[in-house]
CSV table of C-alpha atoms in Angstrom, one decimal:
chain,number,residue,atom,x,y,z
A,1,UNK,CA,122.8,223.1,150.6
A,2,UNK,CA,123.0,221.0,147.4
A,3,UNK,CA,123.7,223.0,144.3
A,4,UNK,CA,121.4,220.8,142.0
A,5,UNK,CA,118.7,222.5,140.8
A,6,UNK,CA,118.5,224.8,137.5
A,7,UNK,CA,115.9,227.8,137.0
A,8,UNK,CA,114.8,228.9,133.8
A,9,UNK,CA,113.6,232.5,132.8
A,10,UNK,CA,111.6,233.4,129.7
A,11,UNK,CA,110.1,237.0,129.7
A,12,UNK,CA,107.1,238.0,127.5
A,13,UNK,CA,105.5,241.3,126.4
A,14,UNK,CA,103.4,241.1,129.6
A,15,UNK,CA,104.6,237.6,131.7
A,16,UNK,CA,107.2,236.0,132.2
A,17,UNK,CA,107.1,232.5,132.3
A,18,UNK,CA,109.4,231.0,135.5
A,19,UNK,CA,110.4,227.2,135.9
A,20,UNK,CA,112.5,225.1,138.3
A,21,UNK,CA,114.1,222.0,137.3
A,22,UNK,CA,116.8,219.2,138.7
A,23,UNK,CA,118.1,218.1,135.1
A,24,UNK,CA,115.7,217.0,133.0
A,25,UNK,CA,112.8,216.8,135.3
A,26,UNK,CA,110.3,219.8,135.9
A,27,UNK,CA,109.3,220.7,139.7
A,28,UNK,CA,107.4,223.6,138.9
A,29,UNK,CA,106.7,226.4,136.4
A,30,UNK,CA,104.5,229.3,136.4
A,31,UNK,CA,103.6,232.4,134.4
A,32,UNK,CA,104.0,235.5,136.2
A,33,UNK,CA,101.7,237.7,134.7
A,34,UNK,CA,102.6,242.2,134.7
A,35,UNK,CA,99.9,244.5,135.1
A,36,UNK,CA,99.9,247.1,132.2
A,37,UNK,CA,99.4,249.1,134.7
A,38,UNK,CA,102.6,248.3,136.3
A,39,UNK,CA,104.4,248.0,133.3
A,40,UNK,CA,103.6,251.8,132.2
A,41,UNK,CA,105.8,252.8,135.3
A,42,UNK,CA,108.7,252.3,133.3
A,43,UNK,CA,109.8,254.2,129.8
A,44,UNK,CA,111.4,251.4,128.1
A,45,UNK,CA,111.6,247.4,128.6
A,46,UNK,CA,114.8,247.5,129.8
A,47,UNK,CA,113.9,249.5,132.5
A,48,UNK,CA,111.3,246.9,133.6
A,49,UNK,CA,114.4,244.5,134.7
A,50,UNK,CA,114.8,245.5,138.3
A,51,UNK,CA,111.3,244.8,138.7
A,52,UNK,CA,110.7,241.9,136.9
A,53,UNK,CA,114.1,240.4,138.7
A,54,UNK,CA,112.2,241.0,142.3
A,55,UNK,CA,108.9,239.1,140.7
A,56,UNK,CA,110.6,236.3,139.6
A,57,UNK,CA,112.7,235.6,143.0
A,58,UNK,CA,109.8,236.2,145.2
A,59,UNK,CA,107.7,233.8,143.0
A,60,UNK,CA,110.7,231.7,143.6
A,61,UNK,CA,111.2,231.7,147.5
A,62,UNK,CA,107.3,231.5,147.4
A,63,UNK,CA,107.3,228.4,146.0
A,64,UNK,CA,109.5,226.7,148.5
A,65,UNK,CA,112.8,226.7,146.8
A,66,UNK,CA,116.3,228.6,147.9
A,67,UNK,CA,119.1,230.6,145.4
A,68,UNK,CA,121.2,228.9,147.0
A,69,UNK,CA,119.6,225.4,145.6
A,70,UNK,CA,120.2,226.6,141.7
A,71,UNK,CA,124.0,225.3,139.8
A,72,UNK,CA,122.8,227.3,136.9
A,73,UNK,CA,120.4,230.1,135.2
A,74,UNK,CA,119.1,229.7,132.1
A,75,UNK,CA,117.2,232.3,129.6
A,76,UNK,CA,115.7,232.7,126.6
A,77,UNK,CA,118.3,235.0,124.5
A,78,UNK,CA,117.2,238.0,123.2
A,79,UNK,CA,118.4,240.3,120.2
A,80,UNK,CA,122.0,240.0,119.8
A,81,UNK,CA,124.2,240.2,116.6
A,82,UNK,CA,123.8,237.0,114.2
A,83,UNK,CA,125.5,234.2,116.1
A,84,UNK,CA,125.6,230.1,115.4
A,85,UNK,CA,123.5,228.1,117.3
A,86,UNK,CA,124.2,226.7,120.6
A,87,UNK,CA,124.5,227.6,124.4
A,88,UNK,CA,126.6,230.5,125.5
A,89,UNK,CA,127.7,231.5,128.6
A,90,UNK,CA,126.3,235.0,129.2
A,91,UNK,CA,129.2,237.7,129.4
A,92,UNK,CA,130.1,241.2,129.5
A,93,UNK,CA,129.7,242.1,125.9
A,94,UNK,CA,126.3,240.2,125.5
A,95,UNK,CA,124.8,242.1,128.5
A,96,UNK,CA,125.8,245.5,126.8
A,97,UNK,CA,124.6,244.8,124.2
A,98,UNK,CA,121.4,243.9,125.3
A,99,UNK,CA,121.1,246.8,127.4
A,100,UNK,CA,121.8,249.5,124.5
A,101,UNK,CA,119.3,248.1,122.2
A,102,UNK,CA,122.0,247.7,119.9
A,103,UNK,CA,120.3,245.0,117.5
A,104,UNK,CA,116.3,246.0,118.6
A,105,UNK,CA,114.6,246.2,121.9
A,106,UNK,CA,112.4,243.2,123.0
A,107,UNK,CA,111.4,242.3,126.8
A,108,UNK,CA,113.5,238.7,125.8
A,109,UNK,CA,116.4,241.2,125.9
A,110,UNK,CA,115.8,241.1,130.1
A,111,UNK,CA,116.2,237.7,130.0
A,112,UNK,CA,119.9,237.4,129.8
A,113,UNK,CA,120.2,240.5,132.1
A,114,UNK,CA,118.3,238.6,134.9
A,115,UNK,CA,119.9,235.5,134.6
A,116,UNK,CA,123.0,237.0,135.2
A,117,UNK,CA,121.8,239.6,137.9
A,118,UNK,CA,120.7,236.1,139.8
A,119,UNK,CA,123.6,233.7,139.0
A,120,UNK,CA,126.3,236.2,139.5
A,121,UNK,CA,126.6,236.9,144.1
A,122,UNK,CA,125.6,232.8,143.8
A,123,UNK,CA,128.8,232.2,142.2
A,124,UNK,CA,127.1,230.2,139.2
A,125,UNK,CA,126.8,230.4,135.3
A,126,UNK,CA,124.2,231.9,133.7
A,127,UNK,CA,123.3,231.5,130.0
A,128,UNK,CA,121.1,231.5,126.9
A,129,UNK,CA,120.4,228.7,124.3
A,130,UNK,CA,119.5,229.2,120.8
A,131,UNK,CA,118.1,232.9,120.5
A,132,UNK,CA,116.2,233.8,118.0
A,133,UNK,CA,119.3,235.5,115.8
A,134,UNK,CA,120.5,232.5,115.2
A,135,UNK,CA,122.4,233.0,111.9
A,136,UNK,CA,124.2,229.8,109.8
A,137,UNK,CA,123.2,230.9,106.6
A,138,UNK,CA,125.1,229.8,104.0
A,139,UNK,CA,126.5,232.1,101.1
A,140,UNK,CA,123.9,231.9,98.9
A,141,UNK,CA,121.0,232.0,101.0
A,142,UNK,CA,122.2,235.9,101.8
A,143,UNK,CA,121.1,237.4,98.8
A,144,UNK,CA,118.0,239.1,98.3
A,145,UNK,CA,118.1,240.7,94.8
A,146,UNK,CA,118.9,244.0,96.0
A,147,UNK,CA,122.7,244.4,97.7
A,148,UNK,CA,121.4,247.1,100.2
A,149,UNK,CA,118.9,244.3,101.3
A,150,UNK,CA,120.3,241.2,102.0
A,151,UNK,CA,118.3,238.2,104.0
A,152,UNK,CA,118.7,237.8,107.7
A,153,UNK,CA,118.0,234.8,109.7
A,154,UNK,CA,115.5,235.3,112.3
A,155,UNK,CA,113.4,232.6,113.3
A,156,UNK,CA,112.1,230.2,115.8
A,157,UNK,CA,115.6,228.9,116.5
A,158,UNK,CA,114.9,227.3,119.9
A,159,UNK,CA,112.1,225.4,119.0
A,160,UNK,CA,113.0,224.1,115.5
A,161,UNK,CA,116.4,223.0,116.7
A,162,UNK,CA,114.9,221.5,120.0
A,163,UNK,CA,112.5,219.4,118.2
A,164,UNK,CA,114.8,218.6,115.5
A,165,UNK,CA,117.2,216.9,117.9
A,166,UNK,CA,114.0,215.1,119.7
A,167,UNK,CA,112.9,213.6,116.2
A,168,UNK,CA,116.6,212.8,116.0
A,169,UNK,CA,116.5,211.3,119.7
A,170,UNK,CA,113.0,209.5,118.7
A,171,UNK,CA,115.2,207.3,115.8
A,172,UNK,CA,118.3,207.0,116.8
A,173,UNK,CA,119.8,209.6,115.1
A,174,UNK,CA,122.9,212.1,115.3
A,175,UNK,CA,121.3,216.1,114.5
A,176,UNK,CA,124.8,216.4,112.6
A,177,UNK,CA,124.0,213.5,110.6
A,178,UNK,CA,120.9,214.2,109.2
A,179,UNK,CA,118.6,216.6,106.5
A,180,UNK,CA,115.5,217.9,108.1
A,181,UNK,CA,112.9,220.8,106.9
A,182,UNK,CA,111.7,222.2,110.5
A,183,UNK,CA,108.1,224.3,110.3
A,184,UNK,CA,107.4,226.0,113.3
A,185,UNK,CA,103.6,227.0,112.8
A,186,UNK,CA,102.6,229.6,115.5
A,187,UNK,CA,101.4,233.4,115.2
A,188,UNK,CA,104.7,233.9,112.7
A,189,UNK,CA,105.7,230.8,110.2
A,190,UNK,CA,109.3,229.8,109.4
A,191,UNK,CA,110.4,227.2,107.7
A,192,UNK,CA,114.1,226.1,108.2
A,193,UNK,CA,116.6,224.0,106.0
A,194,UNK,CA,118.4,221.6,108.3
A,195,UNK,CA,121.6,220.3,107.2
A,196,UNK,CA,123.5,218.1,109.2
A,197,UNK,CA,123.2,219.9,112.5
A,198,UNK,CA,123.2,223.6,111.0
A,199,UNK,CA,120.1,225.7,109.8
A,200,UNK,CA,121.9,226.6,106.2
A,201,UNK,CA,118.8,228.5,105.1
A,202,UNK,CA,115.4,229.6,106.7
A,203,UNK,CA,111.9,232.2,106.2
A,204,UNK,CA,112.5,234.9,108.2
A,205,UNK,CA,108.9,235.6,108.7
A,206,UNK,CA,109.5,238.6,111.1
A,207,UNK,CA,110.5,241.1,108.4
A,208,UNK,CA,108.0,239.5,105.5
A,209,UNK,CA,109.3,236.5,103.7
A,210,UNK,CA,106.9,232.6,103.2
A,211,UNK,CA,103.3,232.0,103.8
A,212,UNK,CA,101.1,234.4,105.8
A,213,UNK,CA,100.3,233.3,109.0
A,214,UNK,CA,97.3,233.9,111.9
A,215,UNK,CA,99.0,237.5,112.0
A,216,UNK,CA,101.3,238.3,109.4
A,217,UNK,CA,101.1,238.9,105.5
A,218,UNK,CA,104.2,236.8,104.5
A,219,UNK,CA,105.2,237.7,101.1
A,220,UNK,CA,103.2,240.1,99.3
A,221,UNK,CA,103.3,241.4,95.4
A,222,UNK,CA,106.0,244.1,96.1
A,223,UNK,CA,104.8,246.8,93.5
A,224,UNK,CA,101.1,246.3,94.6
A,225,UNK,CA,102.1,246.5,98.0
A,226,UNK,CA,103.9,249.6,97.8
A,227,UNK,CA,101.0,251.2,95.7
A,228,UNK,CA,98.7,250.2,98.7
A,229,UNK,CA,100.7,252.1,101.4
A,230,UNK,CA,101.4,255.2,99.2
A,231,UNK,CA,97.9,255.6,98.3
A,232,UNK,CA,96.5,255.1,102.0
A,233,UNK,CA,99.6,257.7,103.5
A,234,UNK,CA,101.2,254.9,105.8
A,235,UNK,CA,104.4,255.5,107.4
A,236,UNK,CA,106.9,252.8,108.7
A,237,UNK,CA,105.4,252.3,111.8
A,238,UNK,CA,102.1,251.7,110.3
A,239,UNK,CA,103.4,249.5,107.2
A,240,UNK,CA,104.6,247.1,110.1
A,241,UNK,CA,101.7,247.2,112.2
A,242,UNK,CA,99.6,246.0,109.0
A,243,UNK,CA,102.2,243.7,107.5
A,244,UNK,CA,103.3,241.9,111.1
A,245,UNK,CA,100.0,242.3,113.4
A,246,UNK,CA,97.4,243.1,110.7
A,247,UNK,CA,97.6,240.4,108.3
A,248,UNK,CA,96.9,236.7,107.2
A,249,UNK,CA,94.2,235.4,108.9
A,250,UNK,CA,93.2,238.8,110.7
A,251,UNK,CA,93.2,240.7,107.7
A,252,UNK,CA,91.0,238.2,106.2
A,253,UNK,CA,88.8,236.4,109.1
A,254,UNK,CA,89.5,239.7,112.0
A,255,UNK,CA,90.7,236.3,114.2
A,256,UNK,CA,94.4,235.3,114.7
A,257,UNK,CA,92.6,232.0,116.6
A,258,UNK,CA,92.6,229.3,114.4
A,259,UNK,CA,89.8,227.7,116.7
A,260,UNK,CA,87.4,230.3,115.6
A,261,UNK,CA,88.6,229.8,111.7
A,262,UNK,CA,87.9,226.1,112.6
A,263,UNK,CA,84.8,226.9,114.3
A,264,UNK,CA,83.4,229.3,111.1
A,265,UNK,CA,84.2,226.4,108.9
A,266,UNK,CA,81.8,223.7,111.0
A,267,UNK,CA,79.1,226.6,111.0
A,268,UNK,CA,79.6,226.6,106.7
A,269,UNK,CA,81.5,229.7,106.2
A,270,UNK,CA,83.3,229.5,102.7
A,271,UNK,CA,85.3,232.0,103.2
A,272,UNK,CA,87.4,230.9,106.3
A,273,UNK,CA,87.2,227.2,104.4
A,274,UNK,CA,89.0,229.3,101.5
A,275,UNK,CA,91.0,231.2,103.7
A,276,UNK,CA,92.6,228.4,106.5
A,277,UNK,CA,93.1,226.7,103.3
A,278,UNK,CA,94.9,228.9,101.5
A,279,UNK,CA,97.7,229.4,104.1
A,280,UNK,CA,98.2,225.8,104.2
A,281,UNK,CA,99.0,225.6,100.7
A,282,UNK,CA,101.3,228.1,101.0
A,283,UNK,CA,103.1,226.9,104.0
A,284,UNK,CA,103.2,223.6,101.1
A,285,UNK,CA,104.8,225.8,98.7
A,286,UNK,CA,107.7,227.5,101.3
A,287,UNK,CA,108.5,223.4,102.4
A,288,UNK,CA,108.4,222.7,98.9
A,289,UNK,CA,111.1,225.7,98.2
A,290,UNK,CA,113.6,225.0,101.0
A,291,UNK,CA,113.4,220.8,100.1
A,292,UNK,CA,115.0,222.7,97.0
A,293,UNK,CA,118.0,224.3,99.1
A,294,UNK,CA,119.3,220.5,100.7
A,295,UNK,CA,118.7,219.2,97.0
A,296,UNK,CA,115.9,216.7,97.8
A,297,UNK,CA,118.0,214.7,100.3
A,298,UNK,CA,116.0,214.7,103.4
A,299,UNK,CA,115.4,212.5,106.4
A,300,UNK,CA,112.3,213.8,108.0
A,301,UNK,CA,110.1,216.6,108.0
A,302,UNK,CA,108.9,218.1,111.4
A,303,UNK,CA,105.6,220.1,112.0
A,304,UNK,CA,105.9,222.1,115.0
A,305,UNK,CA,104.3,225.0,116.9
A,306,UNK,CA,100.8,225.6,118.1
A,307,UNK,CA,98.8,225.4,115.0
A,308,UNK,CA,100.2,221.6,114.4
A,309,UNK,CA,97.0,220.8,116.7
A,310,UNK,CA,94.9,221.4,114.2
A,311,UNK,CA,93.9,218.3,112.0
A,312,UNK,CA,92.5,219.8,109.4
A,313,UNK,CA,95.5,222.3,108.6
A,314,UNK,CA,98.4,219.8,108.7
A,315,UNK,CA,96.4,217.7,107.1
A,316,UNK,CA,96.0,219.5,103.8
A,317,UNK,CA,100.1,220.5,104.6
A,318,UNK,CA,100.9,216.7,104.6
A,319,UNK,CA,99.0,216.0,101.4
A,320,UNK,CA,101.1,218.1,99.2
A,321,UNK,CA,104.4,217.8,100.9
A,322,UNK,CA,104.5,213.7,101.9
A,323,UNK,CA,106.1,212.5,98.9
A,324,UNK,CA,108.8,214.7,99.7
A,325,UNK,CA,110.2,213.1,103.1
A,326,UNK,CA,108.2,211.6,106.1
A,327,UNK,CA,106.4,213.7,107.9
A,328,UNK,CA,105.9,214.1,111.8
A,329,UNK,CA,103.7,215.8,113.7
A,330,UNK,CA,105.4,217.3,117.6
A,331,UNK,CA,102.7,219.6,118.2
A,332,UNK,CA,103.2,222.9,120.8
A,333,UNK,CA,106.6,224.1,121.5
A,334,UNK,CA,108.4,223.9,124.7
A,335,UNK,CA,110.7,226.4,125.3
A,336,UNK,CA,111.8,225.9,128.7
A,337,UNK,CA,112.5,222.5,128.4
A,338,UNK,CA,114.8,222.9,125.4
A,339,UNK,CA,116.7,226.1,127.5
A,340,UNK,CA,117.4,223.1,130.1
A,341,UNK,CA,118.3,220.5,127.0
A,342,UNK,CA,121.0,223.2,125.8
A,343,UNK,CA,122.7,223.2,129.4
A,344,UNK,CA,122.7,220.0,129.8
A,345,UNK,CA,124.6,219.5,126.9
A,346,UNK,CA,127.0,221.6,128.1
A,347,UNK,CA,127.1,219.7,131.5
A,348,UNK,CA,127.6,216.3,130.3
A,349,UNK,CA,129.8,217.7,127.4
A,350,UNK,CA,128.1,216.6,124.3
A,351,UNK,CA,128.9,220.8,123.6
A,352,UNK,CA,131.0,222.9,124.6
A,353,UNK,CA,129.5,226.0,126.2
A,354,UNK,CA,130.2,229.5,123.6
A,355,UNK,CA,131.4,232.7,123.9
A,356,UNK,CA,129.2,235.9,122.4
């Protein structure tokens, strides 16, 4: 049986999302949805791995196709120590790692763990591309104004470096050649300095920094901000809860759908008008900072994620930030095509596959 096939494994809070591909071209994908039901049998996510292991091979075999068929397993990397961008084979250390929960617990911590549970009696690799620790900060961009704080780099690796090598692709264009500023618009917003193939700064959005966003606060007043939690008695758990899942456009609209901030505005509502606005002008602001960081030089700038379908917001982002660089518009994100871009790179040795 032909070894020419690669499978791809992204896991979720509740799904996992499950494709099949020979190179570059998709035969199938599906979402594999978990009960919470099912999901309350276990006591932490990374017990949920023999059992999300099973759902994905018999979704597999279902669909027609063999084990046997696959030359490589791919996943979306989970939380690991800061590492440089690429695609690494996964080994020993990153697995216990990943078990332990040594840098977070996250159900995309099961995805190398499955990959590698699958790939290893099949005598194949089994790796990760771009997780979201990817770290190439440079010096400067580590300092926060407090030593005991400094700035990590968390973002939307895969994406902003996927479709920063497709705008390169689209105009003939090395990703180490070029300056880009990458804005990955979803339910979190980062923004992320490009230079010549390396992300040398970026917002990490998940622990507070750039514009707020359908569910998170983004930067906020510090002093007021601590005033607000003392006075109302939260503790850590619920200062993340309101500053990750409780703010920007819930906080403000009690939506994180920006079709029903589109669809108040139609039906007159000021305040979403004021509101959707708002967070446009500061996503302005953050592309406005990091043009700063590559000094003005820059080739392009890329408007990704799922709230790049919307018109009316990039719109009033492309009006401030257009005499800045050319601005282009790759809507959605597709993450298991650019896990299957980052092994075929290593394939056909345009990289070399790394080492955790």
């Amino acid at each position: 049986m032909n070894k020419d096939k690669l499978l791809v494994i992204n896991p979720g809070s509740t799904s996992t999302k499950v494709a099949v591909f020979k190179d570059e071209l998709l035969l199938w994908t599906g979402t594999l949805t978990h009960s919470t039901g099912a999901l309350k049998e276990f006591n932490n996510i990374i017990e949920q791995f023999q059992f999300r292991k099973k759902t994905i091979e018999r979704a597999v075999l279902n669909k027609g196709y063999a084990l046997e068929e696959f030359k490589a397993v791919v996943a979306r990397g989970g939380l690991l120590k800061p590492i440089s961008g690429g695609t690494y084979i996964v080994n020993d250390a990153m697995l216990q790692d990943l078990r332990n929960g040594t840098y977070g617990e996250h159900a995309c911590n099961l995805g190398a763990l499955i990959a590698k549970e699958i790939a290893g009696p099949l005598g194949i690799n089994a790796y990760i591309v771009d997780p979201v620790v990817v770290d190439e900060l440079e010096p400067l961009a580590r300092l926060s104004g407090i030593p005991e704080v400094p700035r990590r780099s968390i973002f939307h690796a895969l994406n902003q470096k996927a479709m920063a090598r497709r705008y390169c692709r689209e105009n003939n264009q090395r990703y180490e050649d070029v300056n880009l500023l990458v804005v990955h618009l979803g339910g979190g917003i980062s923004v992320g300095a490009h230079k010549k193939g390396r992300v040398i700064d970026v917002t990490n959005a998940l622990d507070g920094e750039g514009p707020f966003s359908p569910e998170r606060a983004g930067g906020i007043p510090v002093v007021e901000l601590l005033k607000y939690f003392i006075e109302h008695g939260k503790d850590l758990d619920g200062i993340r809860k309101r500053l990750i899942g409780q703010g920007g456009l819930v906080a403000y609209l009690n939506t994180n759908d920006a079709r029903e901030v589109e669809d108040m505005i139609e039906k007159g509502n000021g305040e979403a008008a004021l509101v959707y606005e708002a967070m446009a002008y500061q996503i302005a602001k953050e592309i406005g900072a990091y043009a700063a960081v590559l000094s003005g030089k820059i080739d392009g700038i890329i408007v990704t994620g799922g709230l790049a379908f919307s018109s009316r917001l990039t719109t009033w982002i492309k009006e401030r930030v257009d005499f800045i660089a050319p601005v282009v518009l790759y809507p959605g994100e597709d993450e298991m095509t650019a896990l299957v871009e980052g092994v075929l790179r290593v394939f056909n040795g345009t990289e070399e596959a790394l080492v955790y």
